[in-house]
PDB file of C-alpha atoms in Angstrom:
ATOM      1  CA  MET A   1       9.410 -11.113   1.623  1.00 68.00           C
ATOM      2  CA  ASN A   2      11.959 -10.952  -1.310  1.00 77.00           C
ATOM      3  CA  ALA A   3      12.653  -7.336  -2.016  1.00 81.00           C
ATOM      4  CA  ASP A   4      14.046  -8.097  -5.478  1.00 89.00           C
ATOM      5  CA  ILE A   5      10.542  -8.629  -6.930  1.00 94.00           C
ATOM      6  CA  PHE A   6       9.356  -5.012  -6.366  1.00 97.00           C
ATOM      7  CA  THR A   7       9.875  -1.902  -8.500  1.00 97.00           C
ATOM      8  CA  GLU A   8      11.682   1.160  -6.877  1.00 96.00           C
ATOM      9  CA  LYS A   9       8.405   2.924  -6.535  1.00 96.00           C
ATOM     10  CA  MET A  10       6.790  -0.079  -4.779  1.00 97.00           C
ATOM     11  CA  MET A  11       9.871  -0.522  -2.525  1.00 97.00           C
ATOM     12  CA  GLU A  12       9.368   3.182  -1.625  1.00 97.00           C
ATOM     13  CA  ALA A  13       5.656   2.582  -0.765  1.00 97.00           C
ATOM     14  CA  LEU A  14       6.564  -0.363   1.272  1.00 97.00           C
ATOM     15  CA  LYS A  15       9.137   1.661   3.275  1.00 97.00           C
ATOM     16  CA  GLU A  16       6.776   4.650   3.629  1.00 97.00           C
ATOM     17  CA  GLY A  17       4.030   2.162   4.616  1.00 97.00           C
ATOM     18  CA  MET A  18       6.162   0.796   7.380  1.00 96.00           C
ATOM     19  CA  GLU A  19       6.859   4.416   8.522  1.00 96.00           C
ATOM     20  CA  LYS A  20       3.079   5.013   8.694  1.00 96.00           C
ATOM     21  CA  THR A  21       2.662   1.929  11.108  1.00 96.00           C
ATOM     22  CA  GLN A  22       4.997   3.827  13.449  1.00 95.00           C
ATOM     23  CA  GLU A  23       3.313   7.146  12.912  1.00 95.00           C
ATOM     24  CA  TYR A  24      -0.119   5.735  13.747  1.00 96.00           C
ATOM     25  CA  GLY A  25       1.255   3.379  16.607  1.00 96.00           C
ATOM     26  CA  HIS A  26       0.092   0.167  14.618  1.00 97.00           C
ATOM     27  CA  SER A  27       1.579  -3.138  15.313  1.00 96.00           C
ATOM     28  CA  GLU A  28       0.620  -4.547  11.857  1.00 96.00           C
ATOM     29  CA  LEU A  29       1.421  -3.403   8.365  1.00 97.00           C
ATOM     30  CA  THR A  30      -1.824  -3.499   6.313  1.00 98.00           C
ATOM     31  CA  PRO A  31      -2.569  -2.794   2.602  1.00 98.00           C
ATOM     32  CA  LEU A  32      -4.027   0.483   3.896  1.00 98.00           C
ATOM     33  CA  HIS A  33      -0.645   1.792   5.039  1.00 98.00           C
ATOM     34  CA  ILE A  34       0.778   0.963   1.566  1.00 98.00           C
ATOM     35  CA  ILE A  35      -2.162   2.606  -0.274  1.00 98.00           C
ATOM     36  CA  ALA A  36      -1.774   5.696   2.162  1.00 98.00           C
ATOM     37  CA  ALA A  37       2.005   5.782   1.139  1.00 98.00           C
ATOM     38  CA  ILE A  38       1.211   5.448  -2.680  1.00 98.00           C
ATOM     39  CA  SER A  39      -1.343   8.150  -2.291  1.00 96.00           C
ATOM     40  CA  GLU A  40       1.303  10.543  -0.937  1.00 95.00           C
ATOM     41  CA  GLN A  41       3.903   9.736  -3.647  1.00 95.00           C
ATOM     42  CA  GLU A  42       5.040  12.756  -5.712  1.00 94.00           C
ATOM     43  CA  ASP A  43       3.986  11.406  -9.080  1.00 95.00           C
ATOM     44  CA  GLN A  44       0.342  11.419  -7.946  1.00 95.00           C
ATOM     45  CA  TYR A  45      -0.272   8.162  -9.757  1.00 95.00           C
ATOM     46  CA  LEU A  46      -3.180   7.195  -7.534  1.00 96.00           C
ATOM     47  CA  GLN A  47      -4.806  10.554  -7.633  1.00 95.00           C
ATOM     48  CA  ASN A  48      -4.809  10.414 -11.353  1.00 95.00           C
ATOM     49  CA  ILE A  49      -6.395   7.089 -11.362  1.00 95.00           C
ATOM     50  CA  LEU A  50      -9.115   8.253  -8.926  1.00 96.00           C
ATOM     51  CA  GLU A  51      -9.776  11.383 -11.016  1.00 96.00           C
ATOM     52  CA  LYS A  52     -10.147   9.351 -14.305  1.00 96.00           C
ATOM     53  CA  ALA A  53     -12.468   7.065 -12.354  1.00 95.00           C
ATOM     54  CA  GLY A  54     -14.741  10.036 -11.370  1.00 96.00           C
ATOM     55  CA  ALA A  55     -13.609   9.851  -7.715  1.00 96.00           C
ATOM     56  CA  LYS A  56     -12.436  12.841  -5.670  1.00 96.00           C
ATOM     57  CA  PRO A  57      -8.891  12.185  -4.339  1.00 95.00           C
ATOM     58  CA  LEU A  58      -9.432  14.354  -1.285  1.00 95.00           C
ATOM     59  CA  ASP A  59     -12.459  12.345  -0.280  1.00 97.00           C
ATOM     60  CA  PHE A  60     -10.541   9.135  -0.908  1.00 96.00           C
ATOM     61  CA  ASP A  61      -7.611  10.387   1.300  1.00 96.00           C
ATOM     62  CA  ARG A  62     -10.105  11.419   4.058  1.00 97.00           C
ATOM     63  CA  ALA A  63     -11.775   7.967   4.110  1.00 97.00           C
ATOM     64  CA  LEU A  64      -8.311   6.303   4.020  1.00 97.00           C
ATOM     65  CA  ASN A  65      -7.172   8.275   6.988  1.00 96.00           C
ATOM     66  CA  LYS A  66     -10.369   7.587   8.795  1.00 97.00           C
ATOM     67  CA  ALA A  67      -9.805   3.738   8.257  1.00 97.00           C
ATOM     68  CA  LEU A  68      -6.309   4.182   9.419  1.00 97.00           C
ATOM     69  CA  VAL A  69      -7.260   5.856  12.585  1.00 97.00           C
ATOM     70  CA  ARG A  70      -9.703   3.110  13.411  1.00 97.00           C
ATOM     71  CA  LEU A  71      -7.054   0.418  13.362  1.00 97.00           C
ATOM     72  CA  PRO A  72      -5.896  -0.717  16.851  1.00 95.00           C
ATOM     73  CA  ALA A  73      -2.906   1.484  18.081  1.00 95.00           C
ATOM     74  CA  GLN A  74      -0.515   1.272  20.948  1.00 93.00           C
ATOM     75  CA  THR A  75       1.753   3.821  22.644  1.00 91.00           C
ATOM     76  CA  PRO A  76       4.658   3.771  22.435  1.00 90.00           C
ATOM     77  CA  ALA A  77       4.472   2.254  18.882  1.00 86.00           C
ATOM     78  CA  PRO A  78       6.077  -1.046  18.385  1.00 89.00           C
ATOM     79  CA  LEU A  79       9.676  -0.993  17.139  1.00 88.00           C
ATOM     80  CA  GLN A  80       8.799  -3.214  14.079  1.00 90.00           C
ATOM     81  CA  ALA A  81       5.372  -3.775  12.711  1.00 93.00           C
ATOM     82  CA  THR A  82       4.608  -7.288  11.335  1.00 95.00           C
ATOM     83  CA  PRO A  83       2.662  -7.910   8.078  1.00 96.00           C
ATOM     84  CA  SER A  84      -1.006  -8.521   8.675  1.00 97.00           C
ATOM     85  CA  MET A  85      -2.820 -11.549   7.045  1.00 97.00           C
ATOM     86  CA  GLY A  86      -4.444  -9.168   4.696  1.00 97.00           C
ATOM     87  CA  PHE A  87      -1.211  -7.706   3.576  1.00 97.00           C
ATOM     88  CA  SER A  88       0.333 -11.139   2.983  1.00 97.00           C
ATOM     89  CA  LYS A  89      -2.829 -12.040   0.974  1.00 97.00           C
ATOM     90  CA  VAL A  90      -2.499  -8.846  -1.225  1.00 98.00           C
ATOM     91  CA  ILE A  91       1.188  -9.539  -1.746  1.00 97.00           C
ATOM     92  CA  ASN A  92       0.576 -13.018  -2.866  1.00 97.00           C
ATOM     93  CA  LYS A  93      -2.133 -11.871  -5.197  1.00 98.00           C
ATOM     94  CA  ALA A  94       0.062  -9.305  -6.583  1.00 97.00           C
ATOM     95  CA  LYS A  95       2.723 -11.953  -7.279  1.00 96.00           C
ATOM     96  CA  GLU A  96       0.132 -14.068  -9.100  1.00 97.00           C
ATOM     97  CA  ILE A  97      -0.831 -11.032 -11.178  1.00 97.00           C
ATOM     98  CA  MET A  98       2.744 -10.333 -11.883  1.00 97.00           C
ATOM     99  CA  LYS A  99       3.258 -13.924 -13.235  1.00 96.00           C
ATOM    100  CA  SER A 100       0.061 -13.958 -15.244  1.00 97.00           C
ATOM    101  CA  MET A 101       1.184 -10.584 -16.931  1.00 95.00           C
ATOM    102  CA  LYS A 102       4.618 -12.095 -17.480  1.00 96.00           C
ATOM    103  CA  ASP A 103       6.191  -9.132 -15.616  1.00 95.00           C
ATOM    104  CA  LYS A 104       9.440  -9.580 -13.589  1.00 95.00           C
ATOM    105  CA  PHE A 105       8.467  -7.058 -10.904  1.00 96.00           C
ATOM    106  CA  VAL A 106       5.519  -6.138  -8.643  1.00 97.00           C
ATOM    107  CA  ALA A 107       4.713  -2.500  -9.450  1.00 97.00           C
ATOM    108  CA  VAL A 108       2.329  -0.082  -7.845  1.00 97.00           C
ATOM    109  CA  ASP A 109      -0.371  -0.716 -10.273  1.00 96.00           C
ATOM    110  CA  THR A 110      -0.004  -4.585  -9.742  1.00 97.00           C
ATOM    111  CA  PHE A 111      -0.312  -3.907  -5.947  1.00 98.00           C
ATOM    112  CA  LEU A 112      -3.360  -1.715  -6.373  1.00 97.00           C
ATOM    113  CA  LEU A 113      -5.057  -4.386  -8.755  1.00 97.00           C
ATOM    114  CA  ALA A 114      -4.271  -7.102  -6.077  1.00 98.00           C
ATOM    115  CA  CYS A 115      -5.898  -4.939  -3.423  1.00 97.00           C
ATOM    116  CA  ILE A 116      -9.093  -4.652  -5.589  1.00 95.00           C
ATOM    117  CA  GLU A 117      -8.992  -8.408  -6.353  1.00 94.00           C
ATOM    118  CA  GLU A 118      -8.357  -9.504  -2.845  1.00 87.00           C
TER     119      GLU A 118
END
């Protein structure tokens, strides 16, 4: 994965998502890990989107955590999680969206849109 195509905020989310795989003992990095990381970012970007859509951010976070807890885990956690097939599909979709929008970088909004479309 070429890190040069991601915005700083998206790179933060990817890094924090990898940390979440360790936290939960997951061997694969999934879009859920990245969404959870985005949800915890200080700018509250995802929470604002959810509120504008009429959703309750707290309910979303609970459902997200419930989904993360249900993923297969191991103890001790693997040293390095590998990208899941779903994660790879979402990243490829985000790159397609980036190109169609004539952007130079995959941003958080592009990643979220790719999650919805994929």
